[in-house]
Amino acid sequence: MWYWYLFLCVIIFNTVAICMKKKLKPIEMYATIVTCMLIQTKVDRWTDRLDWYGFFSRWFIDAPTLLVNMGLYPAAALIMLNFYPYDKSKWWAAAYILIWSIASTGFEWTFLKMGYMYYGKDWNLLFSAFSYPFLYLVLLGNLKIVDAILQKSECGRKEKQT
């Protein structure tokens, strides 16, 4: 199996995550990475058990799977939350999540075509497409919880008053 596409994606996503102008505080980035990896671990174990989908080899966490889990998911979550339109209308926010969901579905399709990902029984790309908005809303909700904790300690982001 050719891993060039996986390596290229990891390099690009992490370069963007490292070089982007940061709107998130270090604690928000840390909380996002930890939450993202926790969600990913739980969901992947659940979907393995139900034989819905997985990466590379079922039941095993190998080096390429770790590269996806630790090299792509956290960087993508940071990029998504960093550029989220916090100070725009709800329509902008909904459009942003929709665009990220469509892009993520397309990205997943490329992983399927490259053989990095497989679908088992009872799963297809459409199910993934509908799950991405919920995943992004969970990450956003987690960030809002972290920010609320920071606000209590007078360190949080100042929300635009509407």
PDB file of N, CA and C in Angstrom, residues 22-101:
ATOM      1  N   LYS A  22      -2.815  32.123  15.312  1.00  0.00           N
ATOM      2  CA  LYS A  22      -3.631  31.478  16.339  1.00  0.00           C
ATOM      3  C   LYS A  22      -4.654  32.441  16.928  1.00  0.00           C
ATOM      4  N   LYS A  23      -5.920  32.010  16.893  1.00  0.00           N
ATOM      5  CA  LYS A  23      -6.994  32.718  17.583  1.00  0.00           C
ATOM      6  C   LYS A  23      -7.327  32.011  18.895  1.00  0.00           C
ATOM      7  N   LEU A  24      -6.895  30.776  19.006  1.00  0.00           N
ATOM      8  CA  LEU A  24      -7.157  29.978  20.198  1.00  0.00           C
ATOM      9  C   LEU A  24      -6.019  30.132  21.195  1.00  0.00           C
ATOM     10  N   LYS A  25      -6.369  30.131  22.468  1.00  0.00           N
ATOM     11  CA  LYS A  25      -5.368  30.161  23.519  1.00  0.00           C
ATOM     12  C   LYS A  25      -4.729  28.769  23.641  1.00  0.00           C
ATOM     13  N   PRO A  26      -3.532  28.692  24.182  1.00  0.00           N
ATOM     14  CA  PRO A  26      -2.884  27.380  24.333  1.00  0.00           C
ATOM     15  C   PRO A  26      -3.752  26.363  25.084  1.00  0.00           C
ATOM     16  N   ILE A  27      -4.438  26.787  26.138  1.00  0.00           N
ATOM     17  CA  ILE A  27      -5.286  25.846  26.883  1.00  0.00           C
ATOM     18  C   ILE A  27      -6.463  25.384  26.032  1.00  0.00           C
ATOM     19  N   GLU A  28      -6.975  26.248  25.158  1.00  0.00           N
ATOM     20  CA  GLU A  28      -8.062  25.863  24.267  1.00  0.00           C
ATOM     21  C   GLU A  28      -7.563  24.862  23.224  1.00  0.00           C
ATOM     22  N   MET A  29      -6.343  25.065  22.737  1.00  0.00           N
ATOM     23  CA  MET A  29      -5.772  24.113  21.779  1.00  0.00           C
ATOM     24  C   MET A  29      -5.544  22.762  22.448  1.00  0.00           C
ATOM     25  N   TYR A  30      -5.003  22.799  23.659  1.00  0.00           N
ATOM     26  CA  TYR A  30      -4.770  21.565  24.397  1.00  0.00           C
ATOM     27  C   TYR A  30      -6.086  20.819  24.646  1.00  0.00           C
ATOM     28  N   ALA A  31      -7.091  21.522  25.122  1.00  0.00           N
ATOM     29  CA  ALA A  31      -8.389  20.897  25.395  1.00  0.00           C
ATOM     30  C   ALA A  31      -9.005  20.342  24.120  1.00  0.00           C
ATOM     31  N   THR A  32      -8.839  21.039  23.006  1.00  0.00           N
ATOM     32  CA  THR A  32      -9.367  20.568  21.728  1.00  0.00           C
ATOM     33  C   THR A  32      -8.670  19.280  21.307  1.00  0.00           C
ATOM     34  N   ILE A  33      -7.351  19.253  21.412  1.00  0.00           N
ATOM     35  CA  ILE A  33      -6.597  18.057  21.012  1.00  0.00           C
ATOM     36  C   ILE A  33      -6.973  16.862  21.881  1.00  0.00           C
ATOM     37  N   VAL A  34      -7.025  17.068  23.189  1.00  0.00           N
ATOM     38  CA  VAL A  34      -7.362  15.966  24.097  1.00  0.00           C
ATOM     39  C   VAL A  34      -8.787  15.472  23.842  1.00  0.00           C
ATOM     40  N   THR A  35      -9.733  16.381  23.692  1.00  0.00           N
ATOM     41  CA  THR A  35     -11.120  15.998  23.431  1.00  0.00           C
ATOM     42  C   THR A  35     -11.242  15.285  22.093  1.00  0.00           C
ATOM     43  N   CYS A  36     -10.594  15.820  21.089  1.00  0.00           N
ATOM     44  CA  CYS A  36     -10.626  15.216  19.759  1.00  0.00           C
ATOM     45  C   CYS A  36     -10.100  13.781  19.803  1.00  0.00           C
ATOM     46  N   MET A  37      -8.984  13.580  20.467  1.00  0.00           N
ATOM     47  CA  MET A  37      -8.403  12.237  20.539  1.00  0.00           C
ATOM     48  C   MET A  37      -9.248  11.294  21.386  1.00  0.00           C
ATOM     49  N   LEU A  38      -9.878  11.806  22.430  1.00  0.00           N
ATOM     50  CA  LEU A  38     -10.762  10.980  23.245  1.00  0.00           C
ATOM     51  C   LEU A  38     -11.975  10.538  22.436  1.00  0.00           C
ATOM     52  N   ILE A  39     -12.601  11.478  21.752  1.00  0.00           N
ATOM     53  CA  ILE A  39     -13.763  11.144  20.914  1.00  0.00           C
ATOM     54  C   ILE A  39     -13.374  10.143  19.843  1.00  0.00           C
ATOM     55  N   GLN A  40     -12.264  10.420  19.161  1.00  0.00           N
ATOM     56  CA  GLN A  40     -11.812   9.541  18.091  1.00  0.00           C
ATOM     57  C   GLN A  40     -11.549   8.134  18.600  1.00  0.00           C
ATOM     58  N   THR A  41     -10.886   8.008  19.745  1.00  0.00           N
ATOM     59  CA  THR A  41     -10.583   6.686  20.299  1.00  0.00           C
ATOM     60  C   THR A  41     -11.858   5.926  20.632  1.00  0.00           C
ATOM     61  N   LYS A  42     -12.782   6.581  21.296  1.00  0.00           N
ATOM     62  CA  LYS A  42     -14.035   5.923  21.674  1.00  0.00           C
ATOM     63  C   LYS A  42     -14.860   5.542  20.444  1.00  0.00           C
ATOM     64  N   VAL A  43     -14.989   6.458  19.514  1.00  0.00           N
ATOM     65  CA  VAL A  43     -15.791   6.180  18.317  1.00  0.00           C
ATOM     66  C   VAL A  43     -15.150   5.071  17.490  1.00  0.00           C
ATOM     67  N   ASP A  44     -13.832   5.116  17.321  1.00  0.00           N
ATOM     68  CA  ASP A  44     -13.175   4.084  16.520  1.00  0.00           C
ATOM     69  C   ASP A  44     -13.287   2.706  17.162  1.00  0.00           C
ATOM     70  N   ARG A  45     -13.204   2.629  18.476  1.00  0.00           N
ATOM     71  CA  ARG A  45     -13.351   1.312  19.138  1.00  0.00           C
ATOM     72  C   ARG A  45     -14.788   0.801  18.976  1.00  0.00           C
ATOM     73  N   TRP A  46     -15.743   1.699  19.079  1.00  0.00           N
ATOM     74  CA  TRP A  46     -17.147   1.335  18.935  1.00  0.00           C
ATOM     75  C   TRP A  46     -17.431   0.868  17.507  1.00  0.00           C
ATOM     76  N   THR A  47     -16.948   1.622  16.538  1.00  0.00           N
ATOM     77  CA  THR A  47     -17.205   1.255  15.141  1.00  0.00           C
ATOM     78  C   THR A  47     -16.450  -0.017  14.749  1.00  0.00           C
ATOM     79  N   ASP A  48     -15.281  -0.268  15.357  1.00  0.00           N
ATOM     80  CA  ASP A  48     -14.593  -1.548  15.136  1.00  0.00           C
ATOM     81  C   ASP A  48     -15.445  -2.706  15.643  1.00  0.00           C
ATOM     82  N   ARG A  49     -15.980  -2.526  16.832  1.00  0.00           N
ATOM     83  CA  ARG A  49     -16.786  -3.590  17.440  1.00  0.00           C
ATOM     84  C   ARG A  49     -18.039  -3.897  16.610  1.00  0.00           C
ATOM     85  N   LEU A  50     -18.642  -2.855  16.053  1.00  0.00           N
ATOM     86  CA  LEU A  50     -19.836  -3.031  15.234  1.00  0.00           C
ATOM     87  C   LEU A  50     -19.512  -3.312  13.769  1.00  0.00           C
ATOM     88  N   ASP A  51     -18.225  -3.307  13.435  1.00  0.00           N
ATOM     89  CA  ASP A  51     -17.759  -3.522  12.066  1.00  0.00           C
ATOM     90  C   ASP A  51     -18.390  -2.527  11.096  1.00  0.00           C
ATOM     91  N   TRP A  52     -18.369  -1.253  11.472  1.00  0.00           N
ATOM     92  CA  TRP A  52     -18.913  -0.217  10.602  1.00  0.00           C
ATOM     93  C   TRP A  52     -17.848   0.327   9.669  1.00  0.00           C
ATOM     94  N   TYR A  53     -16.755   0.785  10.234  1.00  0.00           N
ATOM     95  CA  TYR A  53     -15.650   1.285   9.422  1.00  0.00           C
ATOM     96  C   TYR A  53     -14.378   1.260  10.245  1.00  0.00           C
ATOM     97  N   GLY A  54     -13.276   1.455   9.592  1.00  0.00           N
ATOM     98  CA  GLY A  54     -12.003   1.500  10.299  1.00  0.00           C
ATOM     99  C   GLY A  54     -10.888   1.922   9.370  1.00  0.00           C
ATOM    100  N   PHE A  55      -9.692   1.971   9.938  1.00  0.00           N
ATOM    101  CA  PHE A  55      -8.504   2.330   9.173  1.00  0.00           C
ATOM    102  C   PHE A  55      -7.575   1.132   9.083  1.00  0.00           C
ATOM    103  N   PHE A  56      -7.072   0.881   7.909  1.00  0.00           N
ATOM    104  CA  PHE A  56      -6.054  -0.108   7.622  1.00  0.00           C
ATOM    105  C   PHE A  56      -6.470  -1.507   8.066  1.00  0.00           C
ATOM    106  N   SER A  57      -6.146  -1.909   9.287  1.00  0.00           N
ATOM    107  CA  SER A  57      -6.395  -3.273   9.744  1.00  0.00           C
ATOM    108  C   SER A  57      -7.349  -3.262  10.933  1.00  0.00           C
ATOM    109  N   ARG A  58      -8.380  -4.089  10.861  1.00  0.00           N
ATOM    110  CA  ARG A  58      -9.366  -4.144  11.942  1.00  0.00           C
ATOM    111  C   ARG A  58      -8.756  -4.762  13.194  1.00  0.00           C
ATOM    112  N   TRP A  59      -9.108  -4.224  14.329  1.00  0.00           N
ATOM    113  CA  TRP A  59      -8.728  -4.680  15.658  1.00  0.00           C
ATOM    114  C   TRP A  59      -7.296  -4.327  16.057  1.00  0.00           C
ATOM    115  N   PHE A  60      -6.522  -3.763  15.173  1.00  0.00           N
ATOM    116  CA  PHE A  60      -5.137  -3.452  15.506  1.00  0.00           C
ATOM    117  C   PHE A  60      -4.878  -1.960  15.333  1.00  0.00           C
ATOM    118  N   ILE A  61      -4.084  -1.426  16.215  1.00  0.00           N
ATOM    119  CA  ILE A  61      -3.626  -0.055  16.047  1.00  0.00           C
ATOM    120  C   ILE A  61      -2.178  -0.159  15.596  1.00  0.00           C
ATOM    121  N   ASP A  62      -1.975   0.083  14.310  1.00  0.00           N
ATOM    122  CA  ASP A  62      -0.644   0.006  13.737  1.00  0.00           C
ATOM    123  C   ASP A  62      -0.116   1.423  13.506  1.00  0.00           C
ATOM    124  N   ALA A  63       1.099   1.525  12.998  1.00  0.00           N
ATOM    125  CA  ALA A  63       1.723   2.836  12.789  1.00  0.00           C
ATOM    126  C   ALA A  63       0.905   3.732  11.853  1.00  0.00           C
ATOM    127  N   PRO A  64       0.402   3.228  10.716  1.00  0.00           N
ATOM    128  CA  PRO A  64      -0.394   4.115   9.864  1.00  0.00           C
ATOM    129  C   PRO A  64      -1.680   4.609  10.542  1.00  0.00           C
ATOM    130  N   THR A  65      -2.311   3.755  11.347  1.00  0.00           N
ATOM    131  CA  THR A  65      -3.517   4.167  12.067  1.00  0.00           C
ATOM    132  C   THR A  65      -3.179   5.250  13.082  1.00  0.00           C
ATOM    133  N   LEU A  66      -2.056   5.100  13.772  1.00  0.00           N
ATOM    134  CA  LEU A  66      -1.632   6.132  14.718  1.00  0.00           C
ATOM    135  C   LEU A  66      -1.339   7.443  13.999  1.00  0.00           C
ATOM    136  N   LEU A  67      -0.804   7.342  12.788  1.00  0.00           N
ATOM    137  CA  LEU A  67      -0.534   8.549  12.012  1.00  0.00           C
ATOM    138  C   LEU A  67      -1.837   9.281  11.688  1.00  0.00           C
ATOM    139  N   VAL A  68      -2.880   8.541  11.355  1.00  0.00           N
ATOM    140  CA  VAL A  68      -4.194   9.159  11.115  1.00  0.00           C
ATOM    141  C   VAL A  68      -4.717   9.762  12.412  1.00  0.00           C
ATOM    142  N   ASN A  69      -4.701   8.971  13.483  1.00  0.00           N
ATOM    143  CA  ASN A  69      -5.288   9.395  14.753  1.00  0.00           C
ATOM    144  C   ASN A  69      -4.554  10.556  15.403  1.00  0.00           C
ATOM    145  N   MET A  70      -3.237  10.554  15.328  1.00  0.00           N
ATOM    146  CA  MET A  70      -2.468  11.585  16.013  1.00  0.00           C
ATOM    147  C   MET A  70      -1.940  12.666  15.063  1.00  0.00           C
ATOM    148  N   GLY A  71      -1.902  12.356  13.785  1.00  0.00           N
ATOM    149  CA  GLY A  71      -1.349  13.298  12.828  1.00  0.00           C
ATOM    150  C   GLY A  71      -2.378  14.110  12.074  1.00  0.00           C
ATOM    151  N   LEU A  72      -3.581  13.565  11.922  1.00  0.00           N
ATOM    152  CA  LEU A  72      -4.607  14.265  11.160  1.00  0.00           C
ATOM    153  C   LEU A  72      -5.709  14.850  12.029  1.00  0.00           C
ATOM    154  N   TYR A  73      -6.318  14.026  12.875  1.00  0.00           N
ATOM    155  CA  TYR A  73      -7.474  14.474  13.654  1.00  0.00           C
ATOM    156  C   TYR A  73      -7.193  15.733  14.487  1.00  0.00           C
ATOM    157  N   PRO A  74      -6.143  15.744  15.303  1.00  0.00           N
ATOM    158  CA  PRO A  74      -5.917  16.948  16.117  1.00  0.00           C
ATOM    159  C   PRO A  74      -5.653  18.194  15.277  1.00  0.00           C
ATOM    160  N   ALA A  75      -4.852  18.060  14.234  1.00  0.00           N
ATOM    161  CA  ALA A  75      -4.546  19.225  13.391  1.00  0.00           C
ATOM    162  C   ALA A  75      -5.808  19.744  12.711  1.00  0.00           C
ATOM    163  N   ALA A  76      -6.634  18.843  12.184  1.00  0.00           N
ATOM    164  CA  ALA A  76      -7.875  19.263  11.521  1.00  0.00           C
ATOM    165  C   ALA A  76      -8.810  19.954  12.510  1.00  0.00           C
ATOM    166  N   ALA A  77      -8.916  19.421  13.725  1.00  0.00           N
ATOM    167  CA  ALA A  77      -9.787  20.037  14.734  1.00  0.00           C
ATOM    168  C   ALA A  77      -9.295  21.435  15.101  1.00  0.00           C
ATOM    169  N   LEU A  78      -7.991  21.596  15.253  1.00  0.00           N
ATOM    170  CA  LEU A  78      -7.447  22.920  15.575  1.00  0.00           C
ATOM    171  C   LEU A  78      -7.697  23.913  14.452  1.00  0.00           C
ATOM    172  N   ILE A  79      -7.487  23.477  13.224  1.00  0.00           N
ATOM    173  CA  ILE A  79      -7.712  24.366  12.081  1.00  0.00           C
ATOM    174  C   ILE A  79      -9.181  24.766  12.013  1.00  0.00           C
ATOM    175  N   MET A  80     -10.062  23.782  12.157  1.00  0.00           N
ATOM    176  CA  MET A  80     -11.502  24.052  12.074  1.00  0.00           C
ATOM    177  C   MET A  80     -11.936  25.058  13.137  1.00  0.00           C
ATOM    178  N   LEU A  81     -11.501  24.847  14.381  1.00  0.00           N
ATOM    179  CA  LEU A  81     -11.927  25.740  15.465  1.00  0.00           C
ATOM    180  C   LEU A  81     -11.207  27.084  15.422  1.00  0.00           C
ATOM    181  N   ASN A  82      -9.987  27.104  14.925  1.00  0.00           N
ATOM    182  CA  ASN A  82      -9.250  28.362  14.857  1.00  0.00           C
ATOM    183  C   ASN A  82      -9.911  29.348  13.896  1.00  0.00           C
ATOM    184  N   PHE A  83     -10.409  28.848  12.776  1.00  0.00           N
ATOM    185  CA  PHE A  83     -10.995  29.734  11.769  1.00  0.00           C
ATOM    186  C   PHE A  83     -12.522  29.820  11.859  1.00  0.00           C
ATOM    187  N   TYR A  84     -13.098  29.212  12.882  1.00  0.00           N
ATOM    188  CA  TYR A  84     -14.542  29.284  13.071  1.00  0.00           C
ATOM    189  C   TYR A  84     -14.971  30.757  13.193  1.00  0.00           C
ATOM    190  N   PRO A  85     -16.074  31.141  12.550  1.00  0.00           N
ATOM    191  CA  PRO A  85     -16.496  32.552  12.566  1.00  0.00           C
ATOM    192  C   PRO A  85     -17.216  32.933  13.870  1.00  0.00           C
ATOM    193  N   TYR A  86     -16.447  33.061  14.948  1.00  0.00           N
ATOM    194  CA  TYR A  86     -17.012  33.349  16.264  1.00  0.00           C
ATOM    195  C   TYR A  86     -17.783  34.664  16.300  1.00  0.00           C
ATOM    196  N   ASP A  87     -17.331  35.642  15.554  1.00  0.00           N
ATOM    197  CA  ASP A  87     -17.941  36.970  15.620  1.00  0.00           C
ATOM    198  C   ASP A  87     -18.924  37.235  14.478  1.00  0.00           C
ATOM    199  N   LYS A  88     -19.326  36.193  13.760  1.00  0.00           N
ATOM    200  CA  LYS A  88     -20.269  36.338  12.646  1.00  0.00           C
ATOM    201  C   LYS A  88     -21.643  35.806  13.067  1.00  0.00           C
ATOM    202  N   SER A  89     -22.591  35.908  12.152  1.00  0.00           N
ATOM    203  CA  SER A  89     -23.955  35.462  12.448  1.00  0.00           C
ATOM    204  C   SER A  89     -24.027  33.927  12.512  1.00  0.00           C
ATOM    205  N   LYS A  90     -25.139  33.440  13.005  1.00  0.00           N
ATOM    206  CA  LYS A  90     -25.371  31.990  13.081  1.00  0.00           C
ATOM    207  C   LYS A  90     -25.384  31.369  11.679  1.00  0.00           C
ATOM    208  N   TRP A  91     -25.816  32.148  10.672  1.00  0.00           N
ATOM    209  CA  TRP A  91     -25.828  31.641   9.292  1.00  0.00           C
ATOM    210  C   TRP A  91     -24.410  31.388   8.797  1.00  0.00           C
ATOM    211  N   TRP A  92     -23.491  32.308   9.112  1.00  0.00           N
ATOM    212  CA  TRP A  92     -22.097  32.113   8.753  1.00  0.00           C
ATOM    213  C   TRP A  92     -21.550  30.869   9.448  1.00  0.00           C
ATOM    214  N   ALA A  93     -21.868  30.720  10.714  1.00  0.00           N
ATOM    215  CA  ALA A  93     -21.387  29.571  11.484  1.00  0.00           C
ATOM    216  C   ALA A  93     -21.934  28.266  10.903  1.00  0.00           C
ATOM    217  N   ALA A  94     -23.217  28.244  10.558  1.00  0.00           N
ATOM    218  CA  ALA A  94     -23.816  27.041   9.975  1.00  0.00           C
ATOM    219  C   ALA A  94     -23.185  26.724   8.622  1.00  0.00           C
ATOM    220  N   ALA A  95     -22.958  27.755   7.814  1.00  0.00           N
ATOM    221  CA  ALA A  95     -22.320  27.553   6.507  1.00  0.00           C
ATOM    222  C   ALA A  95     -20.904  27.025   6.682  1.00  0.00           C
ATOM    223  N   TYR A  96     -20.194  27.535   7.662  1.00  0.00           N
ATOM    224  CA  TYR A  96     -18.823  27.097   7.941  1.00  0.00           C
ATOM    225  C   TYR A  96     -18.798  25.613   8.303  1.00  0.00           C
ATOM    226  N   ILE A  97     -19.694  25.213   9.192  1.00  0.00           N
ATOM    227  CA  ILE A  97     -19.765  23.797   9.591  1.00  0.00           C
ATOM    228  C   ILE A  97     -20.178  22.931   8.409  1.00  0.00           C
ATOM    229  N   LEU A  98     -21.100  23.406   7.597  1.00  0.00           N
ATOM    230  CA  LEU A  98     -21.515  22.663   6.406  1.00  0.00           C
ATOM    231  C   LEU A  98     -20.341  22.488   5.432  1.00  0.00           C
ATOM    232  N   ILE A  99     -19.589  23.543   5.208  1.00  0.00           N
ATOM    233  CA  ILE A  99     -18.429  23.462   4.305  1.00  0.00           C
ATOM    234  C   ILE A  99     -17.392  22.477   4.843  1.00  0.00           C
ATOM    235  N   TRP A 100     -17.118  22.542   6.136  1.00  0.00           N
ATOM    236  CA  TRP A 100     -16.180  21.601   6.735  1.00  0.00           C
ATOM    237  C   TRP A 100     -16.695  20.162   6.643  1.00  0.00           C
ATOM    238  N   SER A 101     -17.995  19.983   6.802  1.00  0.00           N
ATOM    239  CA  SER A 101     -18.578  18.639   6.714  1.00  0.00           C
ATOM    240  C   SER A 101     -18.461  18.085   5.296  1.00  0.00           C
TER     241      SER A 101
END
